[in-house]
XYZ file of C-alpha atoms in Angstrom:
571
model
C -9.631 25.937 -24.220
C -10.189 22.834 -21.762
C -9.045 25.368 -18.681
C -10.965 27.968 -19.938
C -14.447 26.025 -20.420
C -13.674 24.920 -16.798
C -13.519 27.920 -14.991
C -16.877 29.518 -17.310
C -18.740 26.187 -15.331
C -17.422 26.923 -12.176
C -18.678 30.428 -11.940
C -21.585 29.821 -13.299
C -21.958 26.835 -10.731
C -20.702 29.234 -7.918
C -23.281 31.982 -8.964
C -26.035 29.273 -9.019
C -25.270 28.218 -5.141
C -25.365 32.169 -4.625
C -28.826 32.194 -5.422
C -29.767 28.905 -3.820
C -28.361 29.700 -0.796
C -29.886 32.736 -1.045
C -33.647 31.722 -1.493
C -32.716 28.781 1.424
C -32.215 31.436 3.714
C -34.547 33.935 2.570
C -37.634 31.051 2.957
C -36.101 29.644 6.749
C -38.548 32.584 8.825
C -35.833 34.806 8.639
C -32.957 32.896 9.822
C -29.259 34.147 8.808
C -25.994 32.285 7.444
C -23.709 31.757 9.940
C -20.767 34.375 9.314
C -16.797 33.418 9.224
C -14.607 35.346 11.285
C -12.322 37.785 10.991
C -9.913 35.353 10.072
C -11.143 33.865 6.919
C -12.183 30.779 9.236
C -15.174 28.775 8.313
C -18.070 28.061 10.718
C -18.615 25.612 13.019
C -17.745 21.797 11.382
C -19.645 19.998 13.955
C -22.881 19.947 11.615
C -20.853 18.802 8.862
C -19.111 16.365 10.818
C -22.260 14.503 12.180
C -23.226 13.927 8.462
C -20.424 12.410 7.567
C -20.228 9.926 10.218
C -23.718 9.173 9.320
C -22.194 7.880 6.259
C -24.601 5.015 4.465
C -22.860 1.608 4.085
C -24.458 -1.419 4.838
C -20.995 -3.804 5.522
C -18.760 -1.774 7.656
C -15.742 -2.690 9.694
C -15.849 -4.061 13.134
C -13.343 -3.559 15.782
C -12.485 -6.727 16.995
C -12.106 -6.283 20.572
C -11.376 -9.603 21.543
C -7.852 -10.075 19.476
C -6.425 -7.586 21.161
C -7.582 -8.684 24.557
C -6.247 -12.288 23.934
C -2.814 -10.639 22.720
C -2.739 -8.789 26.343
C -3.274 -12.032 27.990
C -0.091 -13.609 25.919
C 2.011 -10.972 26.837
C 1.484 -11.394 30.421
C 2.267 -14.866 30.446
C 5.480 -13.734 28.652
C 6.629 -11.100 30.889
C 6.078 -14.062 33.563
C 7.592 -16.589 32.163
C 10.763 -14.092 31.239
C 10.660 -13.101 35.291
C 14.733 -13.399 35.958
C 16.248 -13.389 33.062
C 19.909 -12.496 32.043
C 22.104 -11.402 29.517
C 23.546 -14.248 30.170
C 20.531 -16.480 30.322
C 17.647 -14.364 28.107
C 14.369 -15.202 27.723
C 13.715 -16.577 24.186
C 10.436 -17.116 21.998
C 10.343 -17.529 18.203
C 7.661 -16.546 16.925
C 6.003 -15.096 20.038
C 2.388 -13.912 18.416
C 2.150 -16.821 16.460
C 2.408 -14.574 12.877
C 6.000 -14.042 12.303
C 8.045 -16.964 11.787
C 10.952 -15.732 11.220
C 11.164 -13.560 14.776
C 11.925 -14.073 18.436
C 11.199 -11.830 21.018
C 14.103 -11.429 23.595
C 13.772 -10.161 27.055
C 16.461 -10.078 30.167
C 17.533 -7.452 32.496
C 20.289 -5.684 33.286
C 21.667 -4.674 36.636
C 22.898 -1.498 35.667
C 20.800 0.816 33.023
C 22.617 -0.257 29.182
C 22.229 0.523 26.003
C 21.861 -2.775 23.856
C 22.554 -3.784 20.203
C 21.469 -7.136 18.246
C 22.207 -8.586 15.501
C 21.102 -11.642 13.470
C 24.565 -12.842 11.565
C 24.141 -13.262 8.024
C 25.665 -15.714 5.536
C 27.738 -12.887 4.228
C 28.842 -9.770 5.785
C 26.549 -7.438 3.337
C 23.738 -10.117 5.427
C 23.829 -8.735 8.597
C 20.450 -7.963 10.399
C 21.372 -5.229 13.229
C 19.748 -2.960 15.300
C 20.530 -0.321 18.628
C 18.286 0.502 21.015
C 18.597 4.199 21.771
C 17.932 4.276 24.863
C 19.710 3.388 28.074
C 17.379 0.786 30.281
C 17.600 -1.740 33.126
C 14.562 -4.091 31.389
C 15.401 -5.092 27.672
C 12.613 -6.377 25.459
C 13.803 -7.344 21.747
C 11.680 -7.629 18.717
C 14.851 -9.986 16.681
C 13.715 -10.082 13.108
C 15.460 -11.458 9.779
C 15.796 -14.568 11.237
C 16.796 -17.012 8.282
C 14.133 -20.051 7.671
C 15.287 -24.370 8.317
C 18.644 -22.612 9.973
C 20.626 -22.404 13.145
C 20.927 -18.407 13.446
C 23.590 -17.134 15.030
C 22.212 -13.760 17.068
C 24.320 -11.245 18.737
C 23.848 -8.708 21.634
C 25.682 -6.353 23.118
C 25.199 -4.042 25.845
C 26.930 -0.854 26.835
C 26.054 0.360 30.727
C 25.919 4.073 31.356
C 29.419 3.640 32.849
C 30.899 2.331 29.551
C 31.188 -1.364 30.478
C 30.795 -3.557 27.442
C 28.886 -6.614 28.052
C 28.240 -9.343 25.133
C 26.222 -12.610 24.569
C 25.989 -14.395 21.800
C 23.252 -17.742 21.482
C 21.954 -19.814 18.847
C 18.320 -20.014 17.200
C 16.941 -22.353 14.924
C 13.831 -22.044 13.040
C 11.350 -24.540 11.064
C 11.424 -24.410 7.038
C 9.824 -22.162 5.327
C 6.104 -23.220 3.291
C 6.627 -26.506 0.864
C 4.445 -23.465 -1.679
C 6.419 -20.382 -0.939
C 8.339 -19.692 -4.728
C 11.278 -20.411 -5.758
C 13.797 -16.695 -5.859
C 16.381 -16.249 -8.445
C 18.414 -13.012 -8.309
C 19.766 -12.573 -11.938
C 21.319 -8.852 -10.913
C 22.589 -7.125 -7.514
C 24.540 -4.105 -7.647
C 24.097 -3.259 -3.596
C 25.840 -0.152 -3.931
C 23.579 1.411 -6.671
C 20.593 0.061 -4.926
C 21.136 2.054 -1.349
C 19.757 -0.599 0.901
C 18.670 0.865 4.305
C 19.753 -0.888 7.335
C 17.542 -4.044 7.900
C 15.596 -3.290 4.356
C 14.202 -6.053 2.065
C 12.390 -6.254 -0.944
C 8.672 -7.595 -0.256
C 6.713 -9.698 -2.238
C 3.253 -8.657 -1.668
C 0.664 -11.279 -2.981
C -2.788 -11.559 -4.434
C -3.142 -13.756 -1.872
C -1.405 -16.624 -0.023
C 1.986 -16.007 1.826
C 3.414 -12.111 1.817
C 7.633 -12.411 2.529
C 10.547 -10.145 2.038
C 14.276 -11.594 1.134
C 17.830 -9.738 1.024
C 20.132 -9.066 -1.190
C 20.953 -12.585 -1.729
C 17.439 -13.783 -2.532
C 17.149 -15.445 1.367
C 13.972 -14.847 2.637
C 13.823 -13.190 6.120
C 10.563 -12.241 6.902
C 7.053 -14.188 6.249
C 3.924 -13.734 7.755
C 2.078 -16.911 8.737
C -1.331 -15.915 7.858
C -2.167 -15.514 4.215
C -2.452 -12.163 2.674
C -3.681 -10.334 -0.062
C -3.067 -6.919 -1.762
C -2.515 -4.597 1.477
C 0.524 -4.749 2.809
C 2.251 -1.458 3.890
C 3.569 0.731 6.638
C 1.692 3.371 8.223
C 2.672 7.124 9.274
C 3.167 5.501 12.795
C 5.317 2.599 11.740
C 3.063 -0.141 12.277
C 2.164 -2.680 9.468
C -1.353 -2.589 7.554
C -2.388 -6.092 6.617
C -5.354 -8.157 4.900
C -5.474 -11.199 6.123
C -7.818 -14.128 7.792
C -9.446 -15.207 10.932
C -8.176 -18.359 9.025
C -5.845 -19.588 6.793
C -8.403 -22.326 5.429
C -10.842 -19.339 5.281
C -12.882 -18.538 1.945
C -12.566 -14.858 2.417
C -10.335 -12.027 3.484
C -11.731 -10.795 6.552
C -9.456 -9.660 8.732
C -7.670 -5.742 8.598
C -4.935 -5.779 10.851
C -2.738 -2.830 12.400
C 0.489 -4.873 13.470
C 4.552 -4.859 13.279
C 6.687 -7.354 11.841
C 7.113 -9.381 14.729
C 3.293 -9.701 15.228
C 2.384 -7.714 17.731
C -1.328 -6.637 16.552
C -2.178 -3.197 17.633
C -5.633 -2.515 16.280
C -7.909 -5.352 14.412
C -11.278 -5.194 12.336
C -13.425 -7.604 11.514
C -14.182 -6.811 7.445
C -17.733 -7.929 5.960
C -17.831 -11.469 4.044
C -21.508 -10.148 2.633
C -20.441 -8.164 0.057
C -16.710 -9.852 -0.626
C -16.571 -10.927 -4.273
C -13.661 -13.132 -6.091
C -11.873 -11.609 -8.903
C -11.143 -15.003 -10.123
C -13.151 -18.301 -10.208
C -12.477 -20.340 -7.057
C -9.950 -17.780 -5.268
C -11.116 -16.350 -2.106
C -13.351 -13.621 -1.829
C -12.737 -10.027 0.161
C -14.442 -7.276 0.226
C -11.455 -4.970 0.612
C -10.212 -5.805 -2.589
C -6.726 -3.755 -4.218
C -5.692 -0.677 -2.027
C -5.853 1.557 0.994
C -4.786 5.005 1.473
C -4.043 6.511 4.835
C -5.180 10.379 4.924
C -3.805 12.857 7.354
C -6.855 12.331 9.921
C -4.990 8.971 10.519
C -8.094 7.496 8.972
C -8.154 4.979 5.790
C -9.700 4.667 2.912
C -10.577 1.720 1.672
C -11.096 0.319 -1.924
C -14.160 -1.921 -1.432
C -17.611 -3.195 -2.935
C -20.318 -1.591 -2.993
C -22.702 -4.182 -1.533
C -25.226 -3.778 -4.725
C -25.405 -7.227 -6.184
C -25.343 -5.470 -9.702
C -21.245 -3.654 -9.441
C -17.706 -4.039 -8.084
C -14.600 -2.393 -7.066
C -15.584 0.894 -7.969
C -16.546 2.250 -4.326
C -14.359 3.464 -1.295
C -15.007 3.868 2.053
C -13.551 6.214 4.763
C -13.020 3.897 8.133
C -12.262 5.818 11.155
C -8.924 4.266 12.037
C -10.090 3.805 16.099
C -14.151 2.665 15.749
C -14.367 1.072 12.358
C -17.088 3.667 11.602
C -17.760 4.263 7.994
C -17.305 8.519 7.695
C -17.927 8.648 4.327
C -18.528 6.961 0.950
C -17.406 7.912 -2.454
C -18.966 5.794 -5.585
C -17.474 6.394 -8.402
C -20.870 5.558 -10.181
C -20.950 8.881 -9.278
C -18.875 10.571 -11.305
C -19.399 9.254 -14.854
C -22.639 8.922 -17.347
C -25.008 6.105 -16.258
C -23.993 4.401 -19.937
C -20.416 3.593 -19.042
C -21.801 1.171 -16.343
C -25.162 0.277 -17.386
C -23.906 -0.812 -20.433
C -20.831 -2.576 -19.286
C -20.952 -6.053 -19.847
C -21.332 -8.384 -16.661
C -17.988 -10.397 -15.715
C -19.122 -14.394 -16.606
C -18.170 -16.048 -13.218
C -20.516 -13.887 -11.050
C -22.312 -12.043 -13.103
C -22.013 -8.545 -11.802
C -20.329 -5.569 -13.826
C -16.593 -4.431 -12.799
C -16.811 -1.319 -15.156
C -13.494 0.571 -13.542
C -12.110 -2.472 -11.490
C -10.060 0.561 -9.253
C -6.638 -0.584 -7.879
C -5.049 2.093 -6.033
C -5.765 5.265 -5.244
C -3.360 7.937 -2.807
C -4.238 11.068 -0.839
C -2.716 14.117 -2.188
C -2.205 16.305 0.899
C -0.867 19.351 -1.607
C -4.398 19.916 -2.601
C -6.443 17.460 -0.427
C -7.662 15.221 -3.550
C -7.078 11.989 -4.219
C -5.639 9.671 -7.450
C -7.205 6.526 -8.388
C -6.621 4.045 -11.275
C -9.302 1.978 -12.939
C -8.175 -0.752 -14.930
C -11.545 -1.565 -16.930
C -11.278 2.260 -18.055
C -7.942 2.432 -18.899
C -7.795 5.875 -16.690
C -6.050 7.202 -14.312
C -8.150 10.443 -12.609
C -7.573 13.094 -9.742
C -10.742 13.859 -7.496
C -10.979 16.801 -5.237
C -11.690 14.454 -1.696
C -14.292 17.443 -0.389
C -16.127 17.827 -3.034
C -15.684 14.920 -5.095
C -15.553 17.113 -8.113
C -13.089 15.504 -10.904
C -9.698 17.715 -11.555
C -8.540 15.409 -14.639
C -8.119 12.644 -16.124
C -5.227 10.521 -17.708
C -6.773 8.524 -20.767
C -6.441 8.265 -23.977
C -9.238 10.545 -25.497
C -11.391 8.420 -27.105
C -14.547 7.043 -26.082
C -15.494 10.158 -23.472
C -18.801 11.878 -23.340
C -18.829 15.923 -24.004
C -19.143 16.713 -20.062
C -16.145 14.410 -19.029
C -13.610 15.151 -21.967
C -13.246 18.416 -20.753
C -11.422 17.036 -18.073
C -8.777 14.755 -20.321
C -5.237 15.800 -20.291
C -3.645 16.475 -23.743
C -0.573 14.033 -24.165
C 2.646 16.016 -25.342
C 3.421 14.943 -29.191
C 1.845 12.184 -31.449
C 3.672 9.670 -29.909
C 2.673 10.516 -26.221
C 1.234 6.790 -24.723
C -1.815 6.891 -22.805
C -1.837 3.990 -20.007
C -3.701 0.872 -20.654
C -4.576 -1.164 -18.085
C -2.648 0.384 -15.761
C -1.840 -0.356 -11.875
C -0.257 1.323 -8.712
C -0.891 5.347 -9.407
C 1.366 7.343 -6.955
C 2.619 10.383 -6.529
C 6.150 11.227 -6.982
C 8.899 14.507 -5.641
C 8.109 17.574 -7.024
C 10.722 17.386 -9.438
C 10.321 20.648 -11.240
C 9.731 22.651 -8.696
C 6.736 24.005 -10.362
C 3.257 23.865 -8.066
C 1.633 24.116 -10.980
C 2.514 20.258 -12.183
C 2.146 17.066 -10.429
C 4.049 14.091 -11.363
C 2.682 10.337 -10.931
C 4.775 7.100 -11.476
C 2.358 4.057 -12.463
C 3.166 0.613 -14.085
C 1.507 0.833 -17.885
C 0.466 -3.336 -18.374
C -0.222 -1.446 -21.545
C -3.561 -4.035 -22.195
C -6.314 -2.207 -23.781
C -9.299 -2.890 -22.264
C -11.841 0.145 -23.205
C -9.634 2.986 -24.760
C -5.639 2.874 -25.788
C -3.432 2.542 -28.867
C -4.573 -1.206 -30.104
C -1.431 -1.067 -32.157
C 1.129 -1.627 -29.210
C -1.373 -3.242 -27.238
C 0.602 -6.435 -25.558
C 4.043 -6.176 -26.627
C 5.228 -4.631 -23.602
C 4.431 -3.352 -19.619
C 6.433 -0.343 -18.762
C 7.443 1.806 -15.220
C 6.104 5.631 -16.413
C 6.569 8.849 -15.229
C 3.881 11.153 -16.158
C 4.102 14.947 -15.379
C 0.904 16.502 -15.577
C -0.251 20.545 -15.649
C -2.963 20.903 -13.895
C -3.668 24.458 -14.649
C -3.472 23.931 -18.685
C -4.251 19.968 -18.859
C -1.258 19.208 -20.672
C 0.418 15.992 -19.745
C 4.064 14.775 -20.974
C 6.257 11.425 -20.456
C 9.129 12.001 -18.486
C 10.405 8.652 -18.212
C 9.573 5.377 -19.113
C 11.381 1.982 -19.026
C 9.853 -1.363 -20.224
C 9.245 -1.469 -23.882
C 12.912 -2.704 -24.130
C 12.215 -5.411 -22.290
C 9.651 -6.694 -25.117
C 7.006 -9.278 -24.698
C 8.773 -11.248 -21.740
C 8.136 -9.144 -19.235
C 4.741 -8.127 -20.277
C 2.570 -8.481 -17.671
C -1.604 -8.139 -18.454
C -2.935 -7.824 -14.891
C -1.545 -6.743 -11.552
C 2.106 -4.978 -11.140
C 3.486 -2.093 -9.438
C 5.862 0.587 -9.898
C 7.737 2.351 -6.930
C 10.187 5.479 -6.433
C 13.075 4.856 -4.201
C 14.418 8.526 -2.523
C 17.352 7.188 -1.098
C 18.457 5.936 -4.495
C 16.693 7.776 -7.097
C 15.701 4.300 -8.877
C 12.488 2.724 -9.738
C 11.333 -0.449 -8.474
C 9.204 -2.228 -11.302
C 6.305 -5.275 -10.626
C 6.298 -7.564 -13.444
C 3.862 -9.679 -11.806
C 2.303 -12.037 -14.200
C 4.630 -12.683 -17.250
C 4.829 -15.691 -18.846
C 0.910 -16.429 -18.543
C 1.170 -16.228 -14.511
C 4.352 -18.071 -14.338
C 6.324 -15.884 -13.269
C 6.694 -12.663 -11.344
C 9.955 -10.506 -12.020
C 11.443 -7.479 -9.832
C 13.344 -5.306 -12.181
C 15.044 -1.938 -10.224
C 16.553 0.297 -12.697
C 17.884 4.053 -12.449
C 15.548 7.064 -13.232
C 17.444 8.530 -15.860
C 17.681 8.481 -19.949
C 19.692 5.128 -19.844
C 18.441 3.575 -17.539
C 20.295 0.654 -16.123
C 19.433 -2.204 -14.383
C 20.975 -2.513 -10.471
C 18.926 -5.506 -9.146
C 16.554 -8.021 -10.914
C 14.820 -11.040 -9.057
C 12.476 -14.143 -10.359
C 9.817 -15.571 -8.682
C 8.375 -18.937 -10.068
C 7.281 -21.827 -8.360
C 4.495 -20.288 -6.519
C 1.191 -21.723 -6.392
C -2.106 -20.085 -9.076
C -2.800 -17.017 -7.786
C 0.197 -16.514 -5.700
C 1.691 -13.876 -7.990
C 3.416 -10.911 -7.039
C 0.497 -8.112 -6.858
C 3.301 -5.086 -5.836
C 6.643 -4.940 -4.634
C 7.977 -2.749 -1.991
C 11.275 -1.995 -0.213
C 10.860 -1.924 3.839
C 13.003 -1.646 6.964
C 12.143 -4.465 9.521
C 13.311 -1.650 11.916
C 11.883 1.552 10.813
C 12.477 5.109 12.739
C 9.098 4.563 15.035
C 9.516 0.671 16.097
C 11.219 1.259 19.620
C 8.183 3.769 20.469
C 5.888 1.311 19.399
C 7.456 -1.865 20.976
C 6.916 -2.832 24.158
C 4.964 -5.644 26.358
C 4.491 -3.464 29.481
C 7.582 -4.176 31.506
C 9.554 -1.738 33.646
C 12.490 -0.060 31.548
């Protein structure tokens, strides 16, 4: 009935812009509608273009210009300094853009055109940070990453001419020790050959704020950024690394979005608003980009922000355009629901304004360019057509909905089909079933009820779920789930993620606040009806606040870093 109620309001909605368009035309001295093609085509965007990048937001991003001048100056002092250099006698710099500690950047030259390969040794074989260059070249410029913290690294290169001579060097670098606050890392489980490690991958610990880092197999940690960062962290289409960070570490806000690589190199910069930044807890900084970003195929981003009022949070995104910092459009999801879920919404304590749907994540579904977001304070997880901003459906437990928006609720499969509560990190998974008809999302259940959800099982657990929804009939059912066997010590009531890994198959789970904030676990299991678990680590030690927001699995050296690498010298 819920399918069939929706498409009796759509054509009555499209019969009612018939006749609007109609009399709009019919009252404009004669003028006609601009006719499509032959081709199906529609007209001319341009119209529709300029009012989108008249979008209204009063605290947009602002390119800073002068990083990325600075960052050209540094390099040319490097490419000076390195003037000369050998195999035999490289040029070394840890930590060469002053953001990756754990990196050196490596240049010499070779007389003859080679093909070079380095590698930072690790304490064990199964530790071994190595990379090729795939090209042959005369000028050699080496982002070395995985560089082990308070330790005399032992890095290797090799170099292979175009006539097949074989030419090695092997040298010595030794790093400073890591932050007195970074957290202690326990690995209680490591099965290496269940987990499918990619060359150079690590798991990363992406913060609420304070230090972001990624460690190996062995719990080492091998990467660290230097400036603090919280809640975006991850790789673009292109390779590079999206960050929040700081013009300073001793900063009260998050102001800074960078576009840079794991050695440091920035490659775009933006200066984000402090006017509108807000705290989600008493006495931690503020920002104003505040859970998640999505890139969409434009290369743009959309951002999960503020919305400037004074009266709301978190429950507005921006589109940035990924070269200006112009805001193209704004989507408030005041919007889309009945002025009494927010008006009446009691005001948070500390600062007084209402966090109603407290979003934290939302991705771009290119299948049917629409977007899923998750709201916390709702307990709801809903899909949104991106052009229109019409809603598709929504993944909530029934109760508490209005007559307009229950149409769009999804009907759980059997009485004991659990609705999320609480819930964090909504992404799309493979189309398993082959079926366009169904989408399936993975999301971490903290399974707290906040405004709607089962009150009975409310706390005793946090589970990874697999939810595979039609979106033709608005029938949802649970595919897989893991957590509940866990029990009570790895719930976790805020923050968490939940992650699908193609190469293995597995799920990588975010408990990020069990034991009141104490400690953060990563729990990787396999997708299947027993699931079993191939690598567990523990976090504790860190400082308030420090928890693990997500977890993530990342290649220091993905398929696009040599294109993106370079400092401008002759190859």
């Amino acid at each position: 009935m819920k399918k069939k109620n929706i498409v009796i309001v759509a054509i009555i909605g499209f019969a009612v812009i018939l006749l609007t368009a109609t009399a709009f035309y019919g009252n404009d001295g004669g003028a006609e509608p601009e006719e499509s093609d032959e081709t199906g085509e529609q007209p001319d965007t341009e119209v529709a273009e300029e009012e989108a990048a008249e979008a209204d937001y009063d605290y947009p991003p602002e390119k800073a210009e002068q990083v990325l001048a600075e960052q050209e100056e540094l390099e040319s002092e490097m490419l000076a300094e390195s003037e000369g250099s050998t195999l035999d006698n490289p040029y070394v710099n840890v930590d060469p853009y002053n953001r990756s500690p754990l990196s050196a950047l490596v240049i010499f030259d070779t007389e003859e055109r080679a093909k070079v390969t380095f590698t930072v040794k690790g304490k064990d074989d199964r530790a071994d940070i190595s990379e090729t260059v795939k090209e042959y070249r005369s000028h050699h410029e080496l982002p070395v990453l995985g560089l082990y913290p308070g330790y005399t690294n032992t890095i290797e290169i090799s170099a292979e001419t175009e006539s097949g001579e074989v030419l090695k060097h092997t040298f010595t670098v030794t790093t400073e020790d890591l932050p007195e606050e970074m957290p202690e890392i326990e690995i209680k489980e490591a099965q290496p050959e269940k987990m499918k490690l990619g060359e150079s991958e690590l798991t990363f610990y992406i913060p609420s704020t304070r230090y972001a880092f990624a460690f190996d197999v062995n719990g080492d940690v091998r990467w660290y950024g230097s400036g603090f960062n919280s809640h975006v962290l991850q790789e673009l289409d292109n390779g590079n690394l999206l960050y929040l960070g700081k013009d300073d570490n001793s900063g009260s806000a998050y102001n800074r979005l960078l576009e840079t690589t794991y050695i440091g190199k920035i490659h775009n910069a933006f200066r984000i608003s402090e006017g509108a930044a807000e705290s989600e807890v008493e006495g931690f900084e503020s920002t104003l980009i505040h859970h998640d970003v999505a890139e969409l195929p434009s290369g743009n981003l959309l951002l999960t922000v503020n919305d400037g009022s004074d009266v709301y949070m978190e429950d507005t995104m921006i589109e940035m355009d990924r070269e200006t910092g112009e805001v193209v459009k704004v989507l408030d999801l005041k919007d889309l629901f009945p002025k009494e879920v927010y008006e009446k919404y009691e005001p948070r304590e500390d600062n007084g304004l209402i966090d109603w749907f407290h979003q934290n994540s939302v991705v771009y579904d290119e299948s049917d360019d629409s977007i899923i977001i998750s709201g916390r304070h709702q307990d709801t997880v809903m899909k949104i057509d991106y052009g229109t901003g019409e809603i598709k459906w929504i993944l909530a437990h029934p109760e508490g909905w209005n007559e307009e928006m229950e149409e769009y609720v999804v009907d759980g499969d059997g009485g004991d089909f659990k609705y999320p509560a609480a819930q964090h990190d909504a992404t799309i998974l493979p189309d398993f079933d082959d079926d366009p008809e169904t989408v399936d999302v993975l999301l971490l259940d903290n399974n707290t009820v906040v405004t709607r959800g089962n009150e009975k099982v409310s706390e005793q657990y946090s589970a990874g779920t697999h939810y595979r929804i039609n979106e033709e009939t608005l029938d949802a059912e649970i595919i897989w789930t893991y957590g509940e066997e866990l029990g009570e010590d790895y719930f976790t009531n805020i923050i968490s993620s939940a992650r699908y890994r193609e190469a293995s198959g597995n799920v990588l789970l975010d408990f990020g606040h069990t034991d009141g904030g104490e400690r953060s676990s990563f729990v990787e299991v396999t997708h299947d009806e027993q699931s079993e678990i191939v690598f567990e680590a523990e976090m504790t030690g860190f400082r308030t606040g420090a928890w693990a927001y997500r977890s993530s699995r990342n290649a220091l050296y993905n398929d696009k870093w040599e294109e993106r690498f370079s400092l401008g010298g002759e190859s």
